[in-house]
Amino acid sequence: MTLQIKKLGKYVGAEITGIDLRQPQDMKIKTAINKALSDHVAIVVRGQNFTPQEYVEAAKVLGDPFPQNFTDYNHPDVEIINIVSNQHRDDEGKRIKRGGNWHTDHTNHECPPKFTVLYAVDVPRHGGNTAICNMQKAYEHLPDYLKEKIEGRETVNVNQGRAAARISPKAVKRENEQKSTPINHPIIRTHPENHRKAIFFHPIKTDYLTGYTPEETKNLFADILMEGIKEEFVYNHQWSDGDMLVWDNRQAMHRAIHDYDPKEQRQMYRLLIQGDRPF
Ligand code: SIN
């Protein structure tokens, strides 16, 4: 088999073929896959048929799997896998719609995950895409007045911050109870491999941006997303069962599109891959 990389979107996405991820991969293949992520922001390998454990082994081609925040949804047999499902319900019995707003993952960690991996177990017939935006392009095209406002600033990250567009009293209570240790990250980070700058934040994990109140931060985030995220910078992944999609959190933000028939199942196995401290 020969590894082939075919570009999908203008600024995000490439499909990788000619690889059986259930087999051990040599360093040359690992380097090619990691380079494809640096070059194309997101990659997809279609038609996989993994057991949960095979999936974890396959994802190790990207690095070391990283324990996840929402432990309630961990896979019962393989705990490092987090199940993202539209069948999960909150304490009031309402369906949980995870990841519907633009974000990056787990910024409340000192070294947040460099890659997020989703493996499609069950997908709706229509809709339910995952959208991935190239945040280097978003930064490049941000108006100067916004660039100036965020230059040199840091997000202060906790489990549940106050800069989210919507924040439930329950979430504030949870944060007060858990009192997470704040972690600072630059809002403009530099990719360690391609050295380009990208916008980097998670609205729900940000308590505030240094120099701004939580309310000002929330408004600033809304402006950044409105000005920075343009259709041409976004790749919309249309799922088929067996797809394995990976994106590079060091230069991407993502969101799930909850536009499908809720009676249909949408279930993904999510893995996160250990990253380094953003700079
Ligand atoms: C996530 O935000 O990690 C999940 C995205 C998705 O379900 O498409």
PDB file of C-alpha atoms and ligand atoms in Angstrom:
ATOM      1  CA  MET A   1       0.000   0.000   0.000  1.00  0.00           C
ATOM      2  CA  THR A   2       1.201   3.508  -0.768  1.00  0.00           C
ATOM      3  CA  LEU A   3       0.121   6.410   1.388  1.00  0.00           C
ATOM      4  CA  GLN A   4      -1.643   9.120  -0.596  1.00  0.00           C
ATOM      5  CA  ILE A   5      -2.752  12.556   0.561  1.00  0.00           C
ATOM      6  CA  LYS A   6      -5.500  14.366  -1.336  1.00  0.00           C
ATOM      7  CA  LYS A   7      -6.458  17.924  -0.414  1.00  0.00           C
ATOM      8  CA  LEU A   8     -10.158  18.395   0.441  1.00  0.00           C
ATOM      9  CA  GLY A   9     -10.884  22.050   1.299  1.00  0.00           C
ATOM     10  CA  LYS A  10      -9.085  25.218   0.205  1.00  0.00           C
ATOM     11  CA  TYR A  11      -7.541  25.873   3.631  1.00  0.00           C
ATOM     12  CA  VAL A  12      -8.520  22.827   5.681  1.00  0.00           C
ATOM     13  CA  GLY A  13      -8.711  19.106   5.089  1.00  0.00           C
ATOM     14  CA  ALA A  14      -6.959  16.238   3.359  1.00  0.00           C
ATOM     15  CA  GLU A  15      -7.951  12.644   2.830  1.00  0.00           C
ATOM     16  CA  ILE A  16      -5.399   9.960   3.501  1.00  0.00           C
ATOM     17  CA  THR A  17      -5.657   6.655   1.638  1.00  0.00           C
ATOM     18  CA  GLY A  18      -3.422   3.628   1.256  1.00  0.00           C
ATOM     19  CA  ILE A  19      -3.052   2.945   4.952  1.00  0.00           C
ATOM     20  CA  ASP A  20      -4.396   0.250   7.274  1.00  0.00           C
ATOM     21  CA  LEU A  21      -4.352   1.865  10.682  1.00  0.00           C
ATOM     22  CA  ARG A  22      -4.884  -1.480  12.428  1.00  0.00           C
ATOM     23  CA  GLN A  23      -1.306  -2.336  11.492  1.00  0.00           C
ATOM     24  CA  PRO A  24       1.756  -0.883  13.303  1.00  0.00           C
ATOM     25  CA  GLN A  25       3.154   2.091  11.356  1.00  0.00           C
ATOM     26  CA  ASP A  26       6.815   2.942  10.813  1.00  0.00           C
ATOM     27  CA  MET A  27       8.385   6.314  11.549  1.00  0.00           C
ATOM     28  CA  LYS A  28       8.162   7.414   7.890  1.00  0.00           C
ATOM     29  CA  ILE A  29       4.354   7.000   7.905  1.00  0.00           C
ATOM     30  CA  LYS A  30       4.014   8.655  11.315  1.00  0.00           C
ATOM     31  CA  THR A  31       6.025  11.632  10.101  1.00  0.00           C
ATOM     32  CA  ALA A  32       3.949  11.884   6.892  1.00  0.00           C
ATOM     33  CA  ILE A  33       0.654  11.863   8.837  1.00  0.00           C
ATOM     34  CA  ASN A  34       1.854  14.447  11.333  1.00  0.00           C
ATOM     35  CA  LYS A  35       3.159  16.630   8.500  1.00  0.00           C
ATOM     36  CA  ALA A  36      -0.207  16.321   6.720  1.00  0.00           C
ATOM     37  CA  LEU A  37      -1.861  17.697   9.868  1.00  0.00           C
ATOM     38  CA  SER A  38       0.553  20.601  10.044  1.00  0.00           C
ATOM     39  CA  ASP A  39       0.018  21.333   6.318  1.00  0.00           C
ATOM     40  CA  HIS A  40      -3.756  20.720   6.041  1.00  0.00           C
ATOM     41  CA  VAL A  41      -5.071  21.346   9.604  1.00  0.00           C
ATOM     42  CA  ALA A  42      -7.368  18.275   9.446  1.00  0.00           C
ATOM     43  CA  ILE A  43      -7.166  14.815   7.912  1.00  0.00           C
ATOM     44  CA  VAL A  44      -9.661  12.039   7.342  1.00  0.00           C
ATOM     45  CA  VAL A  45      -9.086   8.322   6.919  1.00  0.00           C
ATOM     46  CA  ARG A  46     -12.335   6.737   5.751  1.00  0.00           C
ATOM     47  CA  GLY A  47     -13.817   3.272   6.039  1.00  0.00           C
ATOM     48  CA  GLN A  48     -12.148   2.149   9.260  1.00  0.00           C
ATOM     49  CA  ASN A  49     -13.516  -0.758  11.260  1.00  0.00           C
ATOM     50  CA  PHE A  50     -11.981  -0.590  14.722  1.00  0.00           C
ATOM     51  CA  THR A  51     -12.752  -2.224  18.030  1.00  0.00           C
ATOM     52  CA  PRO A  52     -12.391   0.426  20.764  1.00  0.00           C
ATOM     53  CA  GLN A  53      -8.926  -0.880  21.672  1.00  0.00           C
ATOM     54  CA  GLU A  54      -7.823  -0.998  18.012  1.00  0.00           C
ATOM     55  CA  TYR A  55      -8.928   2.606  17.685  1.00  0.00           C
ATOM     56  CA  VAL A  56      -6.720   3.668  20.605  1.00  0.00           C
ATOM     57  CA  GLU A  57      -3.764   1.773  19.128  1.00  0.00           C
ATOM     58  CA  ALA A  58      -4.382   3.350  15.706  1.00  0.00           C
ATOM     59  CA  ALA A  59      -4.498   6.860  17.176  1.00  0.00           C
ATOM     60  CA  LYS A  60      -1.088   6.347  18.788  1.00  0.00           C
ATOM     61  CA  VAL A  61       0.375   7.070  15.352  1.00  0.00           C
ATOM     62  CA  LEU A  62      -0.367  10.700  16.352  1.00  0.00           C
ATOM     63  CA  GLY A  63       1.110  10.616  19.860  1.00  0.00           C
ATOM     64  CA  ASP A  64      -0.009   9.725  23.383  1.00  0.00           C
ATOM     65  CA  PRO A  65      -3.739   9.685  24.210  1.00  0.00           C
ATOM     66  CA  PHE A  66      -4.722  12.246  26.843  1.00  0.00           C
ATOM     67  CA  PRO A  67      -7.337  11.765  29.631  1.00  0.00           C
ATOM     68  CA  GLN A  68     -10.525  13.759  29.039  1.00  0.00           C
ATOM     69  CA  ASN A  69     -12.601  16.156  31.143  1.00  0.00           C
ATOM     70  CA  PHE A  70     -16.060  14.606  30.877  1.00  0.00           C
ATOM     71  CA  THR A  71     -15.352  11.296  32.589  1.00  0.00           C
ATOM     72  CA  ASP A  72     -19.096  10.490  32.866  1.00  0.00           C
ATOM     73  CA  TYR A  73     -19.023   9.750  29.141  1.00  0.00           C
ATOM     74  CA  ASN A  74     -15.896   7.632  29.037  1.00  0.00           C
ATOM     75  CA  HIS A  75     -16.169   4.312  27.238  1.00  0.00           C
ATOM     76  CA  PRO A  76     -17.012   1.638  29.841  1.00  0.00           C
ATOM     77  CA  ASP A  77     -14.246  -0.741  28.687  1.00  0.00           C
ATOM     78  CA  VAL A  78     -11.616   1.611  27.256  1.00  0.00           C
ATOM     79  CA  GLU A  79     -11.706   4.678  29.482  1.00  0.00           C
ATOM     80  CA  ILE A  80      -9.377   6.874  27.478  1.00  0.00           C
ATOM     81  CA  ILE A  81     -12.133   7.039  24.815  1.00  0.00           C
ATOM     82  CA  ASN A  82     -14.851   9.603  25.436  1.00  0.00           C
ATOM     83  CA  ILE A  83     -18.216   8.909  23.830  1.00  0.00           C
ATOM     84  CA  VAL A  84     -19.823  11.914  22.131  1.00  0.00           C
ATOM     85  CA  SER A  85     -23.460  10.939  21.691  1.00  0.00           C
ATOM     86  CA  ASN A  86     -26.727  12.758  21.047  1.00  0.00           C
ATOM     87  CA  GLN A  87     -28.415  10.181  23.297  1.00  0.00           C
ATOM     88  CA  HIS A  88     -26.822  11.542  26.474  1.00  0.00           C
ATOM     89  CA  ARG A  89     -29.119  13.564  28.709  1.00  0.00           C
ATOM     90  CA  ASP A  90     -28.541  16.038  31.502  1.00  0.00           C
ATOM     91  CA  ASP A  91     -29.951  15.839  35.060  1.00  0.00           C
ATOM     92  CA  GLU A  92     -33.214  17.352  33.828  1.00  0.00           C
ATOM     93  CA  GLY A  93     -33.562  14.743  31.077  1.00  0.00           C
ATOM     94  CA  LYS A  94     -32.733  17.203  28.268  1.00  0.00           C
ATOM     95  CA  ARG A  95     -30.601  16.004  25.368  1.00  0.00           C
ATOM     96  CA  ILE A  96     -27.004  17.228  25.678  1.00  0.00           C
ATOM     97  CA  LYS A  97     -25.776  18.962  22.551  1.00  0.00           C
ATOM     98  CA  ARG A  98     -22.031  18.922  22.947  1.00  0.00           C
ATOM     99  CA  GLY A  99     -19.596  21.164  21.148  1.00  0.00           C
ATOM    100  CA  GLY A 100     -22.100  23.232  19.178  1.00  0.00           C
ATOM    101  CA  ASN A 101     -20.158  26.515  19.435  1.00  0.00           C
ATOM    102  CA  TRP A 102     -16.712  27.299  18.057  1.00  0.00           C
ATOM    103  CA  HIS A 103     -14.031  26.150  20.463  1.00  0.00           C
ATOM    104  CA  THR A 104     -10.773  24.296  20.846  1.00  0.00           C
ATOM    105  CA  ASP A 105     -10.394  21.471  23.365  1.00  0.00           C
ATOM    106  CA  HIS A 106      -9.345  21.306  27.028  1.00  0.00           C
ATOM    107  CA  THR A 107      -7.628  24.676  27.370  1.00  0.00           C
ATOM    108  CA  ASN A 108      -7.927  24.312  31.144  1.00  0.00           C
ATOM    109  CA  HIS A 109      -4.803  22.124  30.948  1.00  0.00           C
ATOM    110  CA  GLU A 110      -1.271  23.478  30.957  1.00  0.00           C
ATOM    111  CA  CYS A 111      -0.474  21.368  27.885  1.00  0.00           C
ATOM    112  CA  PRO A 112      -3.779  21.043  26.004  1.00  0.00           C
ATOM    113  CA  PRO A 113      -4.229  18.309  23.385  1.00  0.00           C
ATOM    114  CA  LYS A 114      -2.542  19.001  20.060  1.00  0.00           C
ATOM    115  CA  PHE A 115      -4.980  16.797  18.141  1.00  0.00           C
ATOM    116  CA  THR A 116      -8.593  15.760  18.560  1.00  0.00           C
ATOM    117  CA  VAL A 117      -9.628  12.497  16.920  1.00  0.00           C
ATOM    118  CA  LEU A 118     -13.206  11.440  16.200  1.00  0.00           C
ATOM    119  CA  TYR A 119     -14.174   8.008  14.957  1.00  0.00           C
ATOM    120  CA  ALA A 120     -17.728   7.737  13.606  1.00  0.00           C
ATOM    121  CA  VAL A 121     -19.571   4.808  15.151  1.00  0.00           C
ATOM    122  CA  ASP A 122     -23.071   5.816  14.110  1.00  0.00           C
ATOM    123  CA  VAL A 123     -24.042   8.898  12.127  1.00  0.00           C
ATOM    124  CA  PRO A 124     -27.373  10.432  11.063  1.00  0.00           C
ATOM    125  CA  ARG A 125     -28.447  10.073   7.429  1.00  0.00           C
ATOM    126  CA  HIS A 126     -28.363  13.850   6.888  1.00  0.00           C
ATOM    127  CA  GLY A 127     -26.453  16.605   8.665  1.00  0.00           C
ATOM    128  CA  GLY A 128     -24.494  16.364  11.912  1.00  0.00           C
ATOM    129  CA  ASN A 129     -21.304  17.619  10.251  1.00  0.00           C
ATOM    130  CA  THR A 130     -18.216  18.701  12.141  1.00  0.00           C
ATOM    131  CA  ALA A 131     -16.964  22.122  11.037  1.00  0.00           C
ATOM    132  CA  ILE A 132     -13.267  22.956  11.349  1.00  0.00           C
ATOM    133  CA  CYS A 133     -11.899  26.458  10.828  1.00  0.00           C
ATOM    134  CA  ASN A 134      -8.317  27.340   9.954  1.00  0.00           C
ATOM    135  CA  MET A 135      -7.546  29.836  12.726  1.00  0.00           C
ATOM    136  CA  GLN A 136      -4.268  30.926  11.122  1.00  0.00           C
ATOM    137  CA  LYS A 137      -6.292  32.273   8.200  1.00  0.00           C
ATOM    138  CA  ALA A 138      -8.788  33.756  10.673  1.00  0.00           C
ATOM    139  CA  TYR A 139      -5.936  35.564  12.439  1.00  0.00           C
ATOM    140  CA  GLU A 140      -4.346  36.710   9.188  1.00  0.00           C
ATOM    141  CA  HIS A 141      -7.633  38.295   8.064  1.00  0.00           C
ATOM    142  CA  LEU A 142      -8.665  39.792  11.401  1.00  0.00           C
ATOM    143  CA  PRO A 143      -9.084  43.575  11.186  1.00  0.00           C
ATOM    144  CA  ASP A 144      -6.134  45.484  12.680  1.00  0.00           C
ATOM    145  CA  TYR A 145      -8.253  47.019  15.461  1.00  0.00           C
ATOM    146  CA  LEU A 146      -9.052  43.508  16.751  1.00  0.00           C
ATOM    147  CA  LYS A 147      -5.475  42.298  16.329  1.00  0.00           C
ATOM    148  CA  GLU A 148      -4.355  45.253  18.439  1.00  0.00           C
ATOM    149  CA  LYS A 149      -6.935  44.493  21.132  1.00  0.00           C
ATOM    150  CA  ILE A 150      -5.675  40.943  21.650  1.00  0.00           C
ATOM    151  CA  GLU A 151      -1.938  41.346  20.943  1.00  0.00           C
ATOM    152  CA  GLY A 152       0.091  39.939  23.867  1.00  0.00           C
ATOM    153  CA  ARG A 153      -3.029  38.988  25.891  1.00  0.00           C
ATOM    154  CA  GLU A 154      -3.630  35.684  27.600  1.00  0.00           C
ATOM    155  CA  THR A 155      -6.800  33.726  28.236  1.00  0.00           C
ATOM    156  CA  VAL A 156      -7.218  32.618  31.841  1.00  0.00           C
ATOM    157  CA  ASN A 157      -8.666  29.105  31.657  1.00  0.00           C
ATOM    158  CA  VAL A 158     -10.681  27.152  34.214  1.00  0.00           C
ATOM    159  CA  ASN A 159     -13.208  24.291  34.046  1.00  0.00           C
ATOM    160  CA  GLN A 160     -16.095  26.650  33.516  1.00  0.00           C
ATOM    161  CA  GLY A 161     -15.217  30.272  32.789  1.00  0.00           C
ATOM    162  CA  ARG A 162     -17.337  33.403  32.796  1.00  0.00           C
ATOM    163  CA  ALA A 163     -16.601  34.485  29.212  1.00  0.00           C
ATOM    164  CA  ALA A 164     -19.012  32.022  27.589  1.00  0.00           C
ATOM    165  CA  ALA A 165     -21.866  33.441  25.536  1.00  0.00           C
ATOM    166  CA  ARG A 166     -24.302  31.350  27.566  1.00  0.00           C
ATOM    167  CA  ILE A 167     -23.472  30.198  31.042  1.00  0.00           C
ATOM    168  CA  SER A 168     -25.816  28.289  33.283  1.00  0.00           C
ATOM    169  CA  PRO A 169     -26.064  28.965  37.040  1.00  0.00           C
ATOM    170  CA  LYS A 170     -25.362  25.244  37.482  1.00  0.00           C
ATOM    171  CA  ALA A 171     -22.049  25.608  35.655  1.00  0.00           C
ATOM    172  CA  VAL A 172     -21.023  28.557  37.837  1.00  0.00           C
ATOM    173  CA  LYS A 173     -21.903  26.503  40.913  1.00  0.00           C
ATOM    174  CA  ARG A 174     -19.814  23.591  39.602  1.00  0.00           C
ATOM    175  CA  GLU A 175     -16.832  25.871  39.022  1.00  0.00           C
ATOM    176  CA  ASN A 176     -17.192  27.349  42.522  1.00  0.00           C
ATOM    177  CA  GLU A 177     -17.262  23.867  43.995  1.00  0.00           C
ATOM    178  CA  GLN A 178     -14.332  22.571  41.951  1.00  0.00           C
ATOM    179  CA  LYS A 179     -12.242  25.774  42.121  1.00  0.00           C
ATOM    180  CA  SER A 180      -9.979  24.837  39.226  1.00  0.00           C
ATOM    181  CA  THR A 181      -6.453  26.236  39.099  1.00  0.00           C
ATOM    182  CA  PRO A 182      -6.379  28.938  36.416  1.00  0.00           C
ATOM    183  CA  ILE A 183      -4.111  28.232  33.445  1.00  0.00           C
ATOM    184  CA  ASN A 184      -2.945  31.056  31.180  1.00  0.00           C
ATOM    185  CA  HIS A 185      -2.486  30.625  27.436  1.00  0.00           C
ATOM    186  CA  PRO A 186      -1.622  33.165  24.732  1.00  0.00           C
ATOM    187  CA  ILE A 187      -4.706  34.028  22.687  1.00  0.00           C
ATOM    188  CA  ILE A 188      -2.434  34.174  19.646  1.00  0.00           C
ATOM    189  CA  ARG A 189      -0.312  31.054  19.567  1.00  0.00           C
ATOM    190  CA  THR A 190       2.511  30.016  17.248  1.00  0.00           C
ATOM    191  CA  HIS A 191       2.417  26.594  15.643  1.00  0.00           C
ATOM    192  CA  PRO A 192       5.550  24.674  16.726  1.00  0.00           C
ATOM    193  CA  GLU A 193       6.013  23.102  13.283  1.00  0.00           C
ATOM    194  CA  ASN A 194       4.818  25.548  10.635  1.00  0.00           C
ATOM    195  CA  HIS A 195       5.529  28.618  12.823  1.00  0.00           C
ATOM    196  CA  ARG A 196       2.362  30.453  11.759  1.00  0.00           C
ATOM    197  CA  LYS A 197       0.233  32.359  14.264  1.00  0.00           C
ATOM    198  CA  ALA A 198      -3.329  31.323  15.071  1.00  0.00           C
ATOM    199  CA  ILE A 199      -6.162  32.498  17.308  1.00  0.00           C
ATOM    200  CA  PHE A 200      -6.555  30.080  20.212  1.00  0.00           C
ATOM    201  CA  PHE A 201      -9.319  30.087  22.802  1.00  0.00           C
ATOM    202  CA  HIS A 202     -12.188  28.100  24.257  1.00  0.00           C
ATOM    203  CA  PRO A 203     -15.070  30.428  25.212  1.00  0.00           C
ATOM    204  CA  ILE A 204     -16.477  28.060  27.847  1.00  0.00           C
ATOM    205  CA  LYS A 205     -13.110  27.498  29.523  1.00  0.00           C
ATOM    206  CA  THR A 206     -12.055  31.146  29.486  1.00  0.00           C
ATOM    207  CA  ASP A 207     -12.712  33.089  32.653  1.00  0.00           C
ATOM    208  CA  TYR A 208     -11.377  36.304  31.125  1.00  0.00           C
ATOM    209  CA  LEU A 209      -8.736  37.659  28.771  1.00  0.00           C
ATOM    210  CA  THR A 210      -5.982  39.537  30.603  1.00  0.00           C
ATOM    211  CA  GLY A 211      -6.756  43.263  30.630  1.00  0.00           C
ATOM    212  CA  TYR A 212     -10.501  42.690  30.134  1.00  0.00           C
ATOM    213  CA  THR A 213     -13.481  41.796  32.323  1.00  0.00           C
ATOM    214  CA  PRO A 214     -15.357  38.512  31.646  1.00  0.00           C
ATOM    215  CA  GLU A 215     -18.144  40.544  29.986  1.00  0.00           C
ATOM    216  CA  GLU A 216     -15.674  42.440  27.761  1.00  0.00           C
ATOM    217  CA  THR A 217     -13.965  39.142  26.936  1.00  0.00           C
ATOM    218  CA  LYS A 218     -17.276  37.598  25.896  1.00  0.00           C
ATOM    219  CA  ASN A 219     -17.977  40.524  23.534  1.00  0.00           C
ATOM    220  CA  LEU A 220     -14.442  40.458  22.156  1.00  0.00           C
ATOM    221  CA  PHE A 221     -14.705  36.718  21.462  1.00  0.00           C
ATOM    222  CA  ALA A 222     -17.995  37.298  19.633  1.00  0.00           C
ATOM    223  CA  ASP A 223     -16.303  39.975  17.462  1.00  0.00           C
ATOM    224  CA  ILE A 224     -13.291  37.768  16.759  1.00  0.00           C
ATOM    225  CA  LEU A 225     -15.477  34.846  15.680  1.00  0.00           C
ATOM    226  CA  MET A 226     -17.700  37.054  13.560  1.00  0.00           C
ATOM    227  CA  GLU A 227     -14.793  38.779  11.794  1.00  0.00           C
ATOM    228  CA  GLY A 228     -12.353  35.853  11.713  1.00  0.00           C
ATOM    229  CA  ILE A 229     -14.413  32.836  10.754  1.00  0.00           C
ATOM    230  CA  LYS A 230     -15.206  32.972   7.057  1.00  0.00           C
ATOM    231  CA  GLU A 231     -16.828  30.229   5.038  1.00  0.00           C
ATOM    232  CA  GLU A 232     -13.739  29.807   2.868  1.00  0.00           C
ATOM    233  CA  PHE A 233     -11.595  29.026   5.950  1.00  0.00           C
ATOM    234  CA  VAL A 234     -13.937  26.251   7.089  1.00  0.00           C
ATOM    235  CA  TYR A 235     -14.066  22.579   6.156  1.00  0.00           C
ATOM    236  CA  ASN A 236     -17.392  20.853   6.879  1.00  0.00           C
ATOM    237  CA  HIS A 237     -16.902  17.162   7.380  1.00  0.00           C
ATOM    238  CA  GLN A 238     -19.889  15.120   6.232  1.00  0.00           C
ATOM    239  CA  TRP A 239     -19.714  11.925   8.201  1.00  0.00           C
ATOM    240  CA  SER A 240     -19.971   8.298   7.131  1.00  0.00           C
ATOM    241  CA  ASP A 241     -19.708   5.408   9.573  1.00  0.00           C
ATOM    242  CA  GLY A 242     -16.065   4.364   9.946  1.00  0.00           C
ATOM    243  CA  ASP A 243     -14.544   7.808   9.239  1.00  0.00           C
ATOM    244  CA  MET A 244     -11.637   8.784  11.437  1.00  0.00           C
ATOM    245  CA  LEU A 245     -11.209  12.556  11.456  1.00  0.00           C
ATOM    246  CA  VAL A 246      -8.290  14.315  13.129  1.00  0.00           C
ATOM    247  CA  TRP A 247      -7.695  18.036  13.502  1.00  0.00           C
ATOM    248  CA  ASP A 248      -4.821  20.113  14.764  1.00  0.00           C
ATOM    249  CA  ASN A 249      -5.986  22.171  17.749  1.00  0.00           C
ATOM    250  CA  ARG A 250      -2.872  24.347  17.490  1.00  0.00           C
ATOM    251  CA  GLN A 251      -4.341  25.971  14.378  1.00  0.00           C
ATOM    252  CA  ALA A 252      -8.055  25.091  14.366  1.00  0.00           C
ATOM    253  CA  MET A 253     -11.320  25.697  16.131  1.00  0.00           C
ATOM    254  CA  HIS A 254     -14.236  23.343  15.600  1.00  0.00           C
ATOM    255  CA  ARG A 255     -17.901  22.815  16.276  1.00  0.00           C
ATOM    256  CA  ALA A 256     -20.560  20.147  15.873  1.00  0.00           C
ATOM    257  CA  ILE A 257     -23.563  21.080  13.743  1.00  0.00           C
ATOM    258  CA  HIS A 258     -26.718  19.958  15.536  1.00  0.00           C
ATOM    259  CA  ASP A 259     -29.024  20.145  12.527  1.00  0.00           C
ATOM    260  CA  TYR A 260     -30.086  16.514  12.162  1.00  0.00           C
ATOM    261  CA  ASP A 261     -33.143  14.542  13.177  1.00  0.00           C
ATOM    262  CA  PRO A 262     -32.651  14.019  16.940  1.00  0.00           C
ATOM    263  CA  LYS A 263     -34.397  10.658  16.708  1.00  0.00           C
ATOM    264  CA  GLU A 264     -31.387   9.411  14.754  1.00  0.00           C
ATOM    265  CA  GLN A 265     -28.215   8.369  16.519  1.00  0.00           C
ATOM    266  CA  ARG A 266     -24.994  10.330  16.282  1.00  0.00           C
ATOM    267  CA  GLN A 267     -22.197   8.638  18.135  1.00  0.00           C
ATOM    268  CA  MET A 268     -18.477   9.347  17.943  1.00  0.00           C
ATOM    269  CA  TYR A 269     -15.556   7.957  19.871  1.00  0.00           C
ATOM    270  CA  ARG A 270     -13.316  10.854  20.798  1.00  0.00           C
ATOM    271  CA  LEU A 271      -9.630  10.695  21.646  1.00  0.00           C
ATOM    272  CA  LEU A 272      -7.340  13.575  22.496  1.00  0.00           C
ATOM    273  CA  ILE A 273      -3.604  13.521  21.855  1.00  0.00           C
ATOM    274  CA  GLN A 274      -1.176  15.113  24.284  1.00  0.00           C
ATOM    275  CA  GLY A 275       0.190  18.494  23.215  1.00  0.00           C
ATOM    276  CA  ASP A 276       2.844  20.899  24.486  1.00  0.00           C
ATOM    277  CA  ARG A 277       2.535  24.198  26.290  1.00  0.00           C
ATOM    278  CA  PRO A 278       1.204  26.827  23.815  1.00  0.00           C
ATOM    279  CA  PHE A 279       3.539  29.766  23.092  1.00  0.00           C
TER     280      PHE A 279
HETATM  281  C1  SIN B   1     -16.193  18.060  19.962  1.00  0.00           C
HETATM  282  O1  SIN B   1     -16.480  19.239  20.054  1.00  0.00           O
HETATM  283  O2  SIN B   1     -15.195  17.592  20.496  1.00  0.00           O
HETATM  284  C2  SIN B   1     -17.067  17.118  19.149  1.00  0.00           C
HETATM  285  C3  SIN B   1     -17.385  17.641  17.815  1.00  0.00           C
HETATM  286  C4  SIN B   1     -18.440  16.823  17.115  1.00  0.00           C
HETATM  287  O3  SIN B   1     -19.172  16.080  17.765  1.00  0.00           O
HETATM  288  O4  SIN B   1     -18.564  16.963  15.899  1.00  0.00           O
END
